[in-house]
Coordinates of C-alpha atoms in Angstrom, one line a residue:
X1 CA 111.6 101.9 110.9
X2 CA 108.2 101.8 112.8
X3 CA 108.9 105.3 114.0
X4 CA 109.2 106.7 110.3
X5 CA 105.3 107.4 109.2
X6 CA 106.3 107.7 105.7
X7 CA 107.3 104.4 105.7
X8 CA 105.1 103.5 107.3
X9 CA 102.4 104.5 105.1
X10 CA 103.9 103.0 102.0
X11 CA 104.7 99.5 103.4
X12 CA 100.9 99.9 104.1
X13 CA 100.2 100.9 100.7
X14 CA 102.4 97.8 99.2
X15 CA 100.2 95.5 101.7
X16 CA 97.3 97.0 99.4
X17 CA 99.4 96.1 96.0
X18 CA 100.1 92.6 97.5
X19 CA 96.0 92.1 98.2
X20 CA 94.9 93.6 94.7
X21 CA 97.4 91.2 93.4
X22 CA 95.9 88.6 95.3
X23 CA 92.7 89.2 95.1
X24 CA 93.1 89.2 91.1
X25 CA 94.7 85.9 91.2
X26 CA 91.5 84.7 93.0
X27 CA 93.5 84.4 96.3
X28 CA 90.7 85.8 98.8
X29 CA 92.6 84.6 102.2
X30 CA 95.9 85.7 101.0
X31 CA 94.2 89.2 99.8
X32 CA 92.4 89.9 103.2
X33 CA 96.1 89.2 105.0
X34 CA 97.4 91.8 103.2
X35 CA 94.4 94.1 103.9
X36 CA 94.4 93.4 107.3
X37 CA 98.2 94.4 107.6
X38 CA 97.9 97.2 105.4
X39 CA 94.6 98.4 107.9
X40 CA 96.6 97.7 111.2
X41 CA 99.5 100.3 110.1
X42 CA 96.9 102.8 108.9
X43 CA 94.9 102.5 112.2
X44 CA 98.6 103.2 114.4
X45 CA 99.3 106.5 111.9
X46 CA 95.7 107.5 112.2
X47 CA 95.6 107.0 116.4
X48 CA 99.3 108.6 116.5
X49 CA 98.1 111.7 114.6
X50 CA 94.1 112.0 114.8
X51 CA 94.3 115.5 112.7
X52 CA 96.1 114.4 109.7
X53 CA 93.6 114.0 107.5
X54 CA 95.7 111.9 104.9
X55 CA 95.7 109.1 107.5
X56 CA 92.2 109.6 108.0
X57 CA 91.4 109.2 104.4
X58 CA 94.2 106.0 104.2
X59 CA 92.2 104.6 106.9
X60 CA 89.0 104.4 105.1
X61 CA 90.5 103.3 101.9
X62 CA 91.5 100.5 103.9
X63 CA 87.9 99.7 105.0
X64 CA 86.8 100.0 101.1
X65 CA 89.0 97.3 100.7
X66 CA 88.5 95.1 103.2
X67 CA 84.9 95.7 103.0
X68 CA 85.1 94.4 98.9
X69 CA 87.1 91.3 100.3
X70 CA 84.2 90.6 102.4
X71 CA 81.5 91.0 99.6
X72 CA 83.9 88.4 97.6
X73 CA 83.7 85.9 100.4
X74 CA 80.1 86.3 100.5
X75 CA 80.2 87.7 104.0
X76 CA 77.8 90.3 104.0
X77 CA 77.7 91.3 107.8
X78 CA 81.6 91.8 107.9
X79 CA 81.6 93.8 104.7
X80 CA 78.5 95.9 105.9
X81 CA 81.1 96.1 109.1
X82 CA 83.9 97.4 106.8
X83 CA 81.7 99.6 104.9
X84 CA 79.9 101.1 108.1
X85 CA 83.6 101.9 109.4
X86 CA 85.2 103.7 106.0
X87 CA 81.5 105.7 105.8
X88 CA 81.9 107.1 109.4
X89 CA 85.5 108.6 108.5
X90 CA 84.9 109.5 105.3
X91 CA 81.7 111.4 106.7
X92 CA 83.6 113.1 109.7
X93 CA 86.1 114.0 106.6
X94 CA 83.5 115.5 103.9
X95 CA 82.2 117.9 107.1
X96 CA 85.6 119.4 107.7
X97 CA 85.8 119.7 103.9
X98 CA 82.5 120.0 102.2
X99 CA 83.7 121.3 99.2
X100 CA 86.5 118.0 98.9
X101 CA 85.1 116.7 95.6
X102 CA 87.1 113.2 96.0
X103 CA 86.2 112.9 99.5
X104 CA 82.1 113.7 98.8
X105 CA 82.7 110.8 96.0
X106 CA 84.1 108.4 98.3
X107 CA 81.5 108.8 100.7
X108 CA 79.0 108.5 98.2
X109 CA 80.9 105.5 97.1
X110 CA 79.8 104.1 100.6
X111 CA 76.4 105.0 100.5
X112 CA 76.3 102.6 97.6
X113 CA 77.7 99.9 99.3
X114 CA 75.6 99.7 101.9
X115 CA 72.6 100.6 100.4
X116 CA 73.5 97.3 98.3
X117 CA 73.6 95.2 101.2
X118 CA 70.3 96.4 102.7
X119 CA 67.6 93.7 103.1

């Protein structure tokens, strides 16, 4: 039911469990698929409803992932892409919530990231 957001969001959260499963089993294409089609439904429920901050923060998660994928492949402009993309929400999200401890991590988490991938 493409119209039903709460399924929606969990068939995009099994597209995660299918690339975590992948990407365990050393299947890097087959992982980034699943990313990809888990980031495609989060990126319709986070256009459809701009305010909810849950499919904000779904969205980024996405980017975390895909961005991880990249590193793995050894594509460093595509992950710095990813990781660039998940920052910018997860920024816009700490300043409507300063005091969201898991959301300050996150973004800290991306800080990380791309301060790893600087030159």
């Amino acid at each position: 039911d493409p119209g039903n957001a709460g399924w929606q969001r969990d068939l995009s959260v099994s597209f995660d469990r299918v690339g975590d499963v992948k990407k365990d089993q050393g299947d890097l294409a087959a992982a980034l698929k699943a990313y990809q089609d888990s980031l495609a439904i989060r990126e319709k429920l986070a256009k459809a409803d701009p305010g909810n901050a849950g499919w904000q923060a779904d969205l980024s998660v996405s980017h975390s992932r895909l961005g991880l994928i990249y590193l793995a492949q050894k594509d460093n402009a595509k992950a710095r892409e990813a990781f660039n993309a998940g920052h910018a929400i997860m920024a816009k999200l700490v300043a409507l919530s300063p005091d969201n401890a898991v959301w300050k991590n996150d973004l800290a988490w991306f800080d990380g990231q791309l301060d790893a991938l600087k030159p």
